[in-house]
Amino acid sequence: MSSVNSISTDKLARLIGRPDCPVLIDVRTDEDFACDPRMIPGSVRRPWAAVADWAPDYRGRPSIVICHRGLKLSQGVAAWLRQTGAPADYLDEGSSGWAQAGLPMVPEAKLPPRNREGRTVWVTRSRPKIDRIACPWLIRRFVDRQAVFLFVSPSAVAGVAERFAATPFDIEGETVFWSHRGESCTFDTMVEEFGLATEPLLRLAAIVRGADTGRPELAPEAPGLLAASLGLSRMYADDLEQLEAGMTLYDAFYRWCRDAVDETHNWPGTKPQSRRLLEGSR
């Protein structure tokens, strides 16, 4: 029987990708992690034995603790967090149960190095439109919720990447790992490389690809994303302000891709255009 302070795999899967998802803390031992060096999307590793040192960082922040099987380590760390003021649960059945359910996991080897604050740092061209907003959204929702994004002039990207230990992405005319590949856009690359090829994210990737590469026929929603993205770029002169506004835009598109693709809306008493045309032809 599950504890009142546990959360099921299914419930956590519904929370990941949402802006209100709790902090996910992976406390697996080095030995357990070495057996499967992948992480539940959005989680961060912390040493269970040092919980007394880092627990204050999570005071007042809802958290879910993850160990290998959901037993002593995650339950103990969650209890410690609760006594320091963090509403904390643990993942029932742990990371092994998550993996056995076939849910996505991010390979640790694909993650860029973290800075002293434990955050990944990324750099790209200024004045983003589509890919350079979609990719930061994906990273913050599924990879590193504290990720830092630097927007600089195109000519400065390489130098900033070197001087500030930042990972470049979506760079035109340069061969970088996180960029377009053939007819795919950078968002496609990240979904694939981070092991996030779920049905909702693949559906969103088609929309992003259609809007970003001038192929609106790839998804009916692509022209709408393009229009909204260009509108945001005119509304905000500051790239970081535009990114924050874009996070909400992609939150909405993702929730539609995940939960509402079959939902329609028609004014009460009216019929969809396709039905009216069909009935008029009879």
PDB file of C-alpha atoms in Angstrom:
ATOM      1  CA  MET A   1       0.000   0.000   0.000  1.00  0.00           C
ATOM      2  CA  SER A   2       1.413   3.397  -0.971  1.00  0.00           C
ATOM      3  CA  SER A   3       2.314   5.900   1.723  1.00  0.00           C
ATOM      4  CA  VAL A   4       0.486   9.194   2.099  1.00  0.00           C
ATOM      5  CA  ASN A   5       3.802  10.859   1.234  1.00  0.00           C
ATOM      6  CA  SER A   6       4.398   8.908  -1.980  1.00  0.00           C
ATOM      7  CA  ILE A   7       3.463   9.695  -5.566  1.00  0.00           C
ATOM      8  CA  SER A   8       2.788   7.124  -8.268  1.00  0.00           C
ATOM      9  CA  THR A   9       4.648   6.874 -11.558  1.00  0.00           C
ATOM     10  CA  ASP A  10       1.480   7.670 -13.503  1.00  0.00           C
ATOM     11  CA  LYS A  11       0.767  10.811 -11.487  1.00  0.00           C
ATOM     12  CA  LEU A  12       4.324  12.093 -11.805  1.00  0.00           C
ATOM     13  CA  ALA A  13       4.240  11.484 -15.557  1.00  0.00           C
ATOM     14  CA  ARG A  14       1.249  13.843 -15.750  1.00  0.00           C
ATOM     15  CA  LEU A  15       3.120  16.550 -13.838  1.00  0.00           C
ATOM     16  CA  ILE A  16       6.381  16.554 -15.804  1.00  0.00           C
ATOM     17  CA  GLY A  17       6.445  19.263 -18.456  1.00  0.00           C
ATOM     18  CA  ARG A  18       4.056  21.513 -16.547  1.00  0.00           C
ATOM     19  CA  PRO A  19       5.226  24.802 -15.011  1.00  0.00           C
ATOM     20  CA  ASP A  20       3.866  23.717 -11.618  1.00  0.00           C
ATOM     21  CA  CYS A  21       5.791  20.435 -11.531  1.00  0.00           C
ATOM     22  CA  PRO A  22       7.519  19.967  -8.155  1.00  0.00           C
ATOM     23  CA  VAL A  23      11.293  19.929  -7.899  1.00  0.00           C
ATOM     24  CA  LEU A  24      12.544  16.424  -8.752  1.00  0.00           C
ATOM     25  CA  ILE A  25      15.563  15.321  -6.696  1.00  0.00           C
ATOM     26  CA  ASP A  26      17.468  12.180  -7.680  1.00  0.00           C
ATOM     27  CA  VAL A  27      19.304  10.730  -4.672  1.00  0.00           C
ATOM     28  CA  ARG A  28      20.376   7.381  -6.126  1.00  0.00           C
ATOM     29  CA  THR A  29      23.717   6.064  -4.994  1.00  0.00           C
ATOM     30  CA  ASP A  30      26.612   6.312  -7.437  1.00  0.00           C
ATOM     31  CA  GLU A  31      26.463   2.527  -7.859  1.00  0.00           C
ATOM     32  CA  ASP A  32      22.754   2.514  -8.738  1.00  0.00           C
ATOM     33  CA  PHE A  33      23.159   5.486 -11.060  1.00  0.00           C
ATOM     34  CA  ALA A  34      26.066   3.811 -12.863  1.00  0.00           C
ATOM     35  CA  CYS A  35      23.784   0.849 -13.659  1.00  0.00           C
ATOM     36  CA  ASP A  36      21.379   3.174 -15.486  1.00  0.00           C
ATOM     37  CA  PRO A  37      22.891   6.658 -15.996  1.00  0.00           C
ATOM     38  CA  ARG A  38      19.646   8.218 -17.124  1.00  0.00           C
ATOM     39  CA  MET A  39      17.463  10.696 -15.275  1.00  0.00           C
ATOM     40  CA  ILE A  40      13.743  11.268 -15.021  1.00  0.00           C
ATOM     41  CA  PRO A  41      13.081  14.419 -17.105  1.00  0.00           C
ATOM     42  CA  GLY A  42      13.727  17.616 -15.192  1.00  0.00           C
ATOM     43  CA  SER A  43      15.377  15.965 -12.189  1.00  0.00           C
ATOM     44  CA  VAL A  44      18.619  17.033 -10.525  1.00  0.00           C
ATOM     45  CA  ARG A  45      21.038  14.783  -8.661  1.00  0.00           C
ATOM     46  CA  ARG A  46      21.868  15.499  -5.032  1.00  0.00           C
ATOM     47  CA  PRO A  47      23.889  13.307  -2.605  1.00  0.00           C
ATOM     48  CA  TRP A  48      21.570  11.677  -0.103  1.00  0.00           C
ATOM     49  CA  ALA A  49      24.238  11.624   2.614  1.00  0.00           C
ATOM     50  CA  ALA A  50      24.581  15.428   2.493  1.00  0.00           C
ATOM     51  CA  VAL A  51      20.863  16.175   2.747  1.00  0.00           C
ATOM     52  CA  ALA A  52      21.362  18.194   5.938  1.00  0.00           C
ATOM     53  CA  ASP A  53      23.593  20.573   3.954  1.00  0.00           C
ATOM     54  CA  TRP A  54      21.401  21.126   0.916  1.00  0.00           C
ATOM     55  CA  ALA A  55      17.895  20.670   2.374  1.00  0.00           C
ATOM     56  CA  PRO A  56      17.530  24.406   3.204  1.00  0.00           C
ATOM     57  CA  ASP A  57      17.733  25.171  -0.535  1.00  0.00           C
ATOM     58  CA  TYR A  58      14.312  23.578  -0.947  1.00  0.00           C
ATOM     59  CA  ARG A  59      12.512  25.112   2.025  1.00  0.00           C
ATOM     60  CA  GLY A  60       8.954  25.967   0.983  1.00  0.00           C
ATOM     61  CA  ARG A  61       9.329  24.305  -2.426  1.00  0.00           C
ATOM     62  CA  PRO A  62       7.247  21.198  -3.229  1.00  0.00           C
ATOM     63  CA  SER A  63       9.648  18.358  -4.023  1.00  0.00           C
ATOM     64  CA  ILE A  64       9.617  14.728  -5.105  1.00  0.00           C
ATOM     65  CA  VAL A  65      12.580  12.575  -4.110  1.00  0.00           C
ATOM     66  CA  ILE A  66      13.697   9.702  -6.341  1.00  0.00           C
ATOM     67  CA  CYS A  67      15.930   6.768  -5.488  1.00  0.00           C
ATOM     68  CA  HIS A  68      16.403   3.381  -7.148  1.00  0.00           C
ATOM     69  CA  ARG A  69      13.335   1.566  -5.796  1.00  0.00           C
ATOM     70  CA  GLY A  70      11.463   4.122  -3.701  1.00  0.00           C
ATOM     71  CA  LEU A  71      12.658   2.671  -0.398  1.00  0.00           C
ATOM     72  CA  LYS A  72      14.934   3.907   2.368  1.00  0.00           C
ATOM     73  CA  LEU A  73      16.936   6.618   0.577  1.00  0.00           C
ATOM     74  CA  SER A  74      14.085   8.541  -1.021  1.00  0.00           C
ATOM     75  CA  GLN A  75      11.785   8.086   1.971  1.00  0.00           C
ATOM     76  CA  GLY A  76      14.485   9.217   4.379  1.00  0.00           C
ATOM     77  CA  VAL A  77      15.467  12.253   2.305  1.00  0.00           C
ATOM     78  CA  ALA A  78      11.812  13.233   1.805  1.00  0.00           C
ATOM     79  CA  ALA A  79      11.243  13.010   5.564  1.00  0.00           C
ATOM     80  CA  TRP A  80      14.309  15.174   6.178  1.00  0.00           C
ATOM     81  CA  LEU A  81      13.087  17.773   3.691  1.00  0.00           C
ATOM     82  CA  ARG A  82       9.676  17.870   5.353  1.00  0.00           C
ATOM     83  CA  GLN A  83      11.174  18.577   8.759  1.00  0.00           C
ATOM     84  CA  THR A  84      13.074  21.527   7.272  1.00  0.00           C
ATOM     85  CA  GLY A  85       9.939  23.039   5.741  1.00  0.00           C
ATOM     86  CA  ALA A  86       9.778  21.528   2.262  1.00  0.00           C
ATOM     87  CA  PRO A  87       6.570  19.692   1.283  1.00  0.00           C
ATOM     88  CA  ALA A  88       8.266  16.550  -0.028  1.00  0.00           C
ATOM     89  CA  ASP A  89       7.030  13.202  -1.368  1.00  0.00           C
ATOM     90  CA  TYR A  90       8.957  10.270  -2.783  1.00  0.00           C
ATOM     91  CA  LEU A  91       8.419   8.381  -6.040  1.00  0.00           C
ATOM     92  CA  ASP A  92       6.795   5.036  -5.385  1.00  0.00           C
ATOM     93  CA  GLU A  93       8.919   2.266  -7.005  1.00  0.00           C
ATOM     94  CA  GLY A  94      11.658   4.798  -7.791  1.00  0.00           C
ATOM     95  CA  SER A  95      13.567   5.264 -11.012  1.00  0.00           C
ATOM     96  CA  SER A  96      13.530   1.530 -11.732  1.00  0.00           C
ATOM     97  CA  GLY A  97       9.735   1.505 -11.756  1.00  0.00           C
ATOM     98  CA  TRP A  98       9.755   4.551 -14.035  1.00  0.00           C
ATOM     99  CA  ALA A  99      12.123   2.844 -16.468  1.00  0.00           C
ATOM    100  CA  GLN A 100      10.139  -0.399 -16.413  1.00  0.00           C
ATOM    101  CA  ALA A 101       7.031   1.591 -17.360  1.00  0.00           C
ATOM    102  CA  GLY A 102       8.808   2.679 -20.551  1.00  0.00           C
ATOM    103  CA  LEU A 103       8.648   6.375 -19.664  1.00  0.00           C
ATOM    104  CA  PRO A 104      11.241   8.805 -21.085  1.00  0.00           C
ATOM    105  CA  MET A 105      14.579   9.261 -19.367  1.00  0.00           C
ATOM    106  CA  VAL A 106      17.325  11.762 -20.190  1.00  0.00           C
ATOM    107  CA  PRO A 107      20.813  10.254 -20.705  1.00  0.00           C
ATOM    108  CA  GLU A 108      23.195  11.932 -18.289  1.00  0.00           C
ATOM    109  CA  ALA A 109      25.924  11.832 -20.951  1.00  0.00           C
ATOM    110  CA  LYS A 110      23.902  14.199 -23.158  1.00  0.00           C
ATOM    111  CA  LEU A 111      23.705  16.919 -20.497  1.00  0.00           C
ATOM    112  CA  PRO A 112      26.161  19.812 -20.853  1.00  0.00           C
ATOM    113  CA  PRO A 113      28.445  20.526 -17.889  1.00  0.00           C
ATOM    114  CA  ARG A 114      26.801  22.459 -15.063  1.00  0.00           C
ATOM    115  CA  ASN A 115      28.228  25.628 -13.536  1.00  0.00           C
ATOM    116  CA  ARG A 116      29.055  26.124  -9.862  1.00  0.00           C
ATOM    117  CA  GLU A 117      25.378  26.693  -9.096  1.00  0.00           C
ATOM    118  CA  GLY A 118      24.457  23.388 -10.744  1.00  0.00           C
ATOM    119  CA  ARG A 119      22.853  25.029 -13.800  1.00  0.00           C
ATOM    120  CA  THR A 120      23.468  24.325 -17.468  1.00  0.00           C
ATOM    121  CA  VAL A 121      24.405  27.397 -19.529  1.00  0.00           C
ATOM    122  CA  TRP A 122      23.395  27.818 -23.167  1.00  0.00           C
ATOM    123  CA  VAL A 123      24.137  30.495 -25.754  1.00  0.00           C
ATOM    124  CA  THR A 124      22.495  31.364 -29.063  1.00  0.00           C
ATOM    125  CA  ARG A 125      21.759  34.240 -31.423  1.00  0.00           C
ATOM    126  CA  SER A 126      19.773  37.226 -30.220  1.00  0.00           C
ATOM    127  CA  ARG A 127      16.277  38.154 -31.452  1.00  0.00           C
ATOM    128  CA  PRO A 128      14.780  34.650 -31.253  1.00  0.00           C
ATOM    129  CA  LYS A 129      11.680  33.701 -33.180  1.00  0.00           C
ATOM    130  CA  ILE A 130      10.688  30.007 -33.011  1.00  0.00           C
ATOM    131  CA  ASP A 131      13.440  27.404 -32.494  1.00  0.00           C
ATOM    132  CA  ARG A 132      15.347  29.639 -30.067  1.00  0.00           C
ATOM    133  CA  ILE A 133      12.254  29.928 -27.860  1.00  0.00           C
ATOM    134  CA  ALA A 134      11.021  26.346 -28.300  1.00  0.00           C
ATOM    135  CA  CYS A 135      14.385  24.835 -27.306  1.00  0.00           C
ATOM    136  CA  PRO A 136      14.753  26.802 -24.049  1.00  0.00           C
ATOM    137  CA  TRP A 137      11.172  25.832 -23.199  1.00  0.00           C
ATOM    138  CA  LEU A 138      12.006  22.154 -23.740  1.00  0.00           C
ATOM    139  CA  ILE A 139      15.172  22.414 -21.660  1.00  0.00           C
ATOM    140  CA  ARG A 140      13.521  24.183 -18.734  1.00  0.00           C
ATOM    141  CA  ARG A 141      10.506  21.901 -18.661  1.00  0.00           C
ATOM    142  CA  PHE A 142      12.226  18.541 -19.291  1.00  0.00           C
ATOM    143  CA  VAL A 143      15.985  18.844 -18.766  1.00  0.00           C
ATOM    144  CA  ASP A 144      17.127  21.611 -16.409  1.00  0.00           C
ATOM    145  CA  ARG A 145      14.502  23.899 -14.923  1.00  0.00           C
ATOM    146  CA  GLN A 146      17.242  26.333 -13.766  1.00  0.00           C
ATOM    147  CA  ALA A 147      19.032  26.529 -17.122  1.00  0.00           C
ATOM    148  CA  VAL A 148      20.648  29.841 -18.104  1.00  0.00           C
ATOM    149  CA  PHE A 149      20.203  31.243 -21.636  1.00  0.00           C
ATOM    150  CA  LEU A 150      22.490  33.868 -23.138  1.00  0.00           C
ATOM    151  CA  PHE A 151      21.319  35.722 -26.255  1.00  0.00           C
ATOM    152  CA  VAL A 152      24.161  37.485 -28.098  1.00  0.00           C
ATOM    153  CA  SER A 153      24.985  38.735 -31.582  1.00  0.00           C
ATOM    154  CA  PRO A 154      25.623  35.925 -34.103  1.00  0.00           C
ATOM    155  CA  SER A 155      29.307  36.797 -34.430  1.00  0.00           C
ATOM    156  CA  ALA A 156      29.807  36.559 -30.654  1.00  0.00           C
ATOM    157  CA  VAL A 157      28.230  33.146 -30.051  1.00  0.00           C
ATOM    158  CA  ALA A 158      31.427  31.110 -30.441  1.00  0.00           C
ATOM    159  CA  GLY A 159      33.477  33.440 -28.267  1.00  0.00           C
ATOM    160  CA  VAL A 160      30.856  33.614 -25.528  1.00  0.00           C
ATOM    161  CA  ALA A 161      30.526  29.841 -25.578  1.00  0.00           C
ATOM    162  CA  GLU A 162      34.267  29.500 -25.004  1.00  0.00           C
ATOM    163  CA  ARG A 163      34.707  32.220 -22.399  1.00  0.00           C
ATOM    164  CA  PHE A 164      31.593  31.433 -20.361  1.00  0.00           C
ATOM    165  CA  ALA A 165      31.595  27.627 -20.724  1.00  0.00           C
ATOM    166  CA  ALA A 166      28.216  27.839 -22.450  1.00  0.00           C
ATOM    167  CA  THR A 167      26.736  25.316 -24.875  1.00  0.00           C
ATOM    168  CA  PRO A 168      25.847  26.849 -28.276  1.00  0.00           C
ATOM    169  CA  PHE A 169      22.588  25.896 -29.982  1.00  0.00           C
ATOM    170  CA  ASP A 170      20.662  26.732 -33.155  1.00  0.00           C
ATOM    171  CA  ILE A 171      23.599  28.402 -34.895  1.00  0.00           C
ATOM    172  CA  GLU A 172      23.429  29.156 -38.612  1.00  0.00           C
ATOM    173  CA  GLY A 173      26.396  28.281 -40.778  1.00  0.00           C
ATOM    174  CA  GLU A 174      28.326  26.495 -38.043  1.00  0.00           C
ATOM    175  CA  THR A 175      28.642  22.839 -37.177  1.00  0.00           C
ATOM    176  CA  VAL A 176      27.416  22.462 -33.611  1.00  0.00           C
ATOM    177  CA  PHE A 177      25.812  19.453 -31.983  1.00  0.00           C
ATOM    178  CA  TRP A 178      22.574  21.178 -30.963  1.00  0.00           C
ATOM    179  CA  SER A 179      21.342  22.537 -34.290  1.00  0.00           C
ATOM    180  CA  HIS A 180      19.397  21.686 -37.439  1.00  0.00           C
ATOM    181  CA  ARG A 181      20.034  18.310 -39.052  1.00  0.00           C
ATOM    182  CA  GLY A 182      18.835  17.913 -42.617  1.00  0.00           C
ATOM    183  CA  GLU A 183      15.169  18.902 -42.724  1.00  0.00           C
ATOM    184  CA  SER A 184      14.827  18.750 -38.939  1.00  0.00           C
ATOM    185  CA  CYS A 185      15.122  21.774 -36.691  1.00  0.00           C
ATOM    186  CA  THR A 186      17.020  22.126 -33.419  1.00  0.00           C
ATOM    187  CA  PHE A 187      13.924  21.283 -31.395  1.00  0.00           C
ATOM    188  CA  ASP A 188      13.786  17.923 -33.216  1.00  0.00           C
ATOM    189  CA  THR A 189      17.436  17.325 -32.363  1.00  0.00           C
ATOM    190  CA  MET A 190      16.869  17.970 -28.670  1.00  0.00           C
ATOM    191  CA  VAL A 191      13.756  15.798 -28.471  1.00  0.00           C
ATOM    192  CA  GLU A 192      15.708  12.920 -30.015  1.00  0.00           C
ATOM    193  CA  GLU A 193      19.018  13.323 -28.183  1.00  0.00           C
ATOM    194  CA  PHE A 194      17.437  13.868 -24.778  1.00  0.00           C
ATOM    195  CA  GLY A 195      15.293  10.736 -25.132  1.00  0.00           C
ATOM    196  CA  LEU A 196      12.037  12.702 -25.049  1.00  0.00           C
ATOM    197  CA  ALA A 197      10.301  11.251 -28.108  1.00  0.00           C
ATOM    198  CA  THR A 198       6.868  10.944 -26.512  1.00  0.00           C
ATOM    199  CA  GLU A 199       3.747  11.274 -28.631  1.00  0.00           C
ATOM    200  CA  PRO A 200       2.883  14.800 -27.364  1.00  0.00           C
ATOM    201  CA  LEU A 201       6.419  16.121 -27.871  1.00  0.00           C
ATOM    202  CA  LEU A 202       6.695  14.551 -31.324  1.00  0.00           C
ATOM    203  CA  ARG A 203       3.414  16.224 -32.232  1.00  0.00           C
ATOM    204  CA  LEU A 204       4.730  19.541 -30.942  1.00  0.00           C
ATOM    205  CA  ALA A 205       8.000  18.985 -32.811  1.00  0.00           C
ATOM    206  CA  ALA A 206       6.108  18.726 -36.103  1.00  0.00           C
ATOM    207  CA  ILE A 207       4.408  22.059 -35.384  1.00  0.00           C
ATOM    208  CA  VAL A 208       7.708  23.726 -34.483  1.00  0.00           C
ATOM    209  CA  ARG A 209       9.429  22.262 -37.553  1.00  0.00           C
ATOM    210  CA  GLY A 210       6.671  23.453 -39.856  1.00  0.00           C
ATOM    211  CA  ALA A 211       6.754  26.980 -38.422  1.00  0.00           C
ATOM    212  CA  ASP A 212      10.539  27.230 -38.221  1.00  0.00           C
ATOM    213  CA  THR A 213      11.460  25.826 -41.635  1.00  0.00           C
ATOM    214  CA  GLY A 214       8.754  27.417 -43.777  1.00  0.00           C
ATOM    215  CA  ARG A 215       6.746  24.227 -44.245  1.00  0.00           C
ATOM    216  CA  PRO A 216       3.298  24.985 -42.805  1.00  0.00           C
ATOM    217  CA  GLU A 217       1.886  21.884 -44.503  1.00  0.00           C
ATOM    218  CA  LEU A 218       3.607  19.706 -41.866  1.00  0.00           C
ATOM    219  CA  ALA A 219       0.977  20.580 -39.258  1.00  0.00           C
ATOM    220  CA  PRO A 220      -2.227  22.626 -39.423  1.00  0.00           C
ATOM    221  CA  GLU A 221      -1.153  24.430 -36.252  1.00  0.00           C
ATOM    222  CA  ALA A 222       2.221  25.567 -37.662  1.00  0.00           C
ATOM    223  CA  PRO A 223       0.950  28.843 -39.194  1.00  0.00           C
ATOM    224  CA  GLY A 224      -0.640  29.735 -35.859  1.00  0.00           C
ATOM    225  CA  LEU A 225       2.625  29.148 -33.992  1.00  0.00           C
ATOM    226  CA  LEU A 226       4.493  31.196 -36.596  1.00  0.00           C
ATOM    227  CA  ALA A 227       2.054  34.110 -36.266  1.00  0.00           C
ATOM    228  CA  ALA A 228       2.159  34.033 -32.457  1.00  0.00           C
ATOM    229  CA  SER A 229       5.961  33.806 -32.434  1.00  0.00           C
ATOM    230  CA  LEU A 230       6.411  36.735 -34.810  1.00  0.00           C
ATOM    231  CA  GLY A 231       3.921  38.712 -32.758  1.00  0.00           C
ATOM    232  CA  LEU A 232       5.905  38.072 -29.576  1.00  0.00           C
ATOM    233  CA  SER A 233       9.128  39.147 -31.286  1.00  0.00           C
ATOM    234  CA  ARG A 234       7.458  42.505 -32.089  1.00  0.00           C
ATOM    235  CA  MET A 235       6.051  42.905 -28.581  1.00  0.00           C
ATOM    236  CA  TYR A 236       9.339  42.465 -26.714  1.00  0.00           C
ATOM    237  CA  ALA A 237      12.628  44.243 -27.340  1.00  0.00           C
ATOM    238  CA  ASP A 238      14.286  42.251 -24.553  1.00  0.00           C
ATOM    239  CA  ASP A 239      15.033  38.639 -25.518  1.00  0.00           C
ATOM    240  CA  LEU A 240      14.662  37.305 -21.968  1.00  0.00           C
ATOM    241  CA  GLU A 241      11.269  38.964 -21.564  1.00  0.00           C
ATOM    242  CA  GLN A 242      10.234  37.412 -24.862  1.00  0.00           C
ATOM    243  CA  LEU A 243      11.456  34.029 -23.617  1.00  0.00           C
ATOM    244  CA  GLU A 244       9.327  34.280 -20.471  1.00  0.00           C
ATOM    245  CA  ALA A 245       6.257  35.128 -22.554  1.00  0.00           C
ATOM    246  CA  GLY A 246       7.095  32.325 -24.964  1.00  0.00           C
ATOM    247  CA  MET A 247       7.230  29.807 -22.102  1.00  0.00           C
ATOM    248  CA  THR A 248       3.505  30.305 -21.565  1.00  0.00           C
ATOM    249  CA  LEU A 249       2.850  29.992 -25.301  1.00  0.00           C
ATOM    250  CA  TYR A 250       4.644  26.629 -25.474  1.00  0.00           C
ATOM    251  CA  ASP A 251       3.032  25.466 -22.244  1.00  0.00           C
ATOM    252  CA  ALA A 252      -0.317  25.941 -23.965  1.00  0.00           C
ATOM    253  CA  PHE A 253       0.743  24.190 -27.183  1.00  0.00           C
ATOM    254  CA  TYR A 254       2.175  21.276 -25.201  1.00  0.00           C
ATOM    255  CA  ARG A 255      -0.973  20.816 -23.145  1.00  0.00           C
ATOM    256  CA  TRP A 256      -3.013  20.847 -26.345  1.00  0.00           C
ATOM    257  CA  CYS A 257      -0.697  18.246 -27.881  1.00  0.00           C
ATOM    258  CA  ARG A 258      -0.980  16.094 -24.770  1.00  0.00           C
ATOM    259  CA  ASP A 259      -4.583  16.525 -23.668  1.00  0.00           C
ATOM    260  CA  ALA A 260      -6.796  18.287 -26.188  1.00  0.00           C
ATOM    261  CA  VAL A 261      -6.052  17.256 -29.788  1.00  0.00           C
ATOM    262  CA  ASP A 262      -9.449  15.605 -30.116  1.00  0.00           C
ATOM    263  CA  GLU A 263     -11.371  18.460 -28.540  1.00  0.00           C
ATOM    264  CA  THR A 264     -13.351  20.792 -30.811  1.00  0.00           C
ATOM    265  CA  HIS A 265     -15.210  24.016 -30.143  1.00  0.00           C
ATOM    266  CA  ASN A 266     -18.254  25.267 -31.980  1.00  0.00           C
ATOM    267  CA  TRP A 267     -20.651  28.048 -31.116  1.00  0.00           C
ATOM    268  CA  PRO A 268     -23.803  26.567 -29.498  1.00  0.00           C
ATOM    269  CA  GLY A 269     -26.377  25.690 -32.125  1.00  0.00           C
ATOM    270  CA  THR A 270     -23.957  25.650 -35.023  1.00  0.00           C
ATOM    271  CA  LYS A 271     -22.421  22.758 -36.882  1.00  0.00           C
ATOM    272  CA  PRO A 272     -18.830  22.347 -38.037  1.00  0.00           C
ATOM    273  CA  GLN A 273     -18.260  23.700 -41.548  1.00  0.00           C
ATOM    274  CA  SER A 274     -17.427  20.234 -42.871  1.00  0.00           C
ATOM    275  CA  ARG A 275     -20.765  18.836 -41.665  1.00  0.00           C
ATOM    276  CA  ARG A 276     -22.745  21.751 -43.133  1.00  0.00           C
ATOM    277  CA  LEU A 277     -21.082  21.257 -46.519  1.00  0.00           C
ATOM    278  CA  LEU A 278     -21.678  17.518 -46.395  1.00  0.00           C
ATOM    279  CA  GLU A 279     -25.356  17.874 -45.494  1.00  0.00           C
ATOM    280  CA  GLY A 280     -25.864  20.561 -48.131  1.00  0.00           C
ATOM    281  CA  SER A 281     -24.618  18.201 -50.820  1.00  0.00           C
ATOM    282  CA  ARG A 282     -27.183  15.526 -50.029  1.00  0.00           C
TER     283      ARG A 282
END
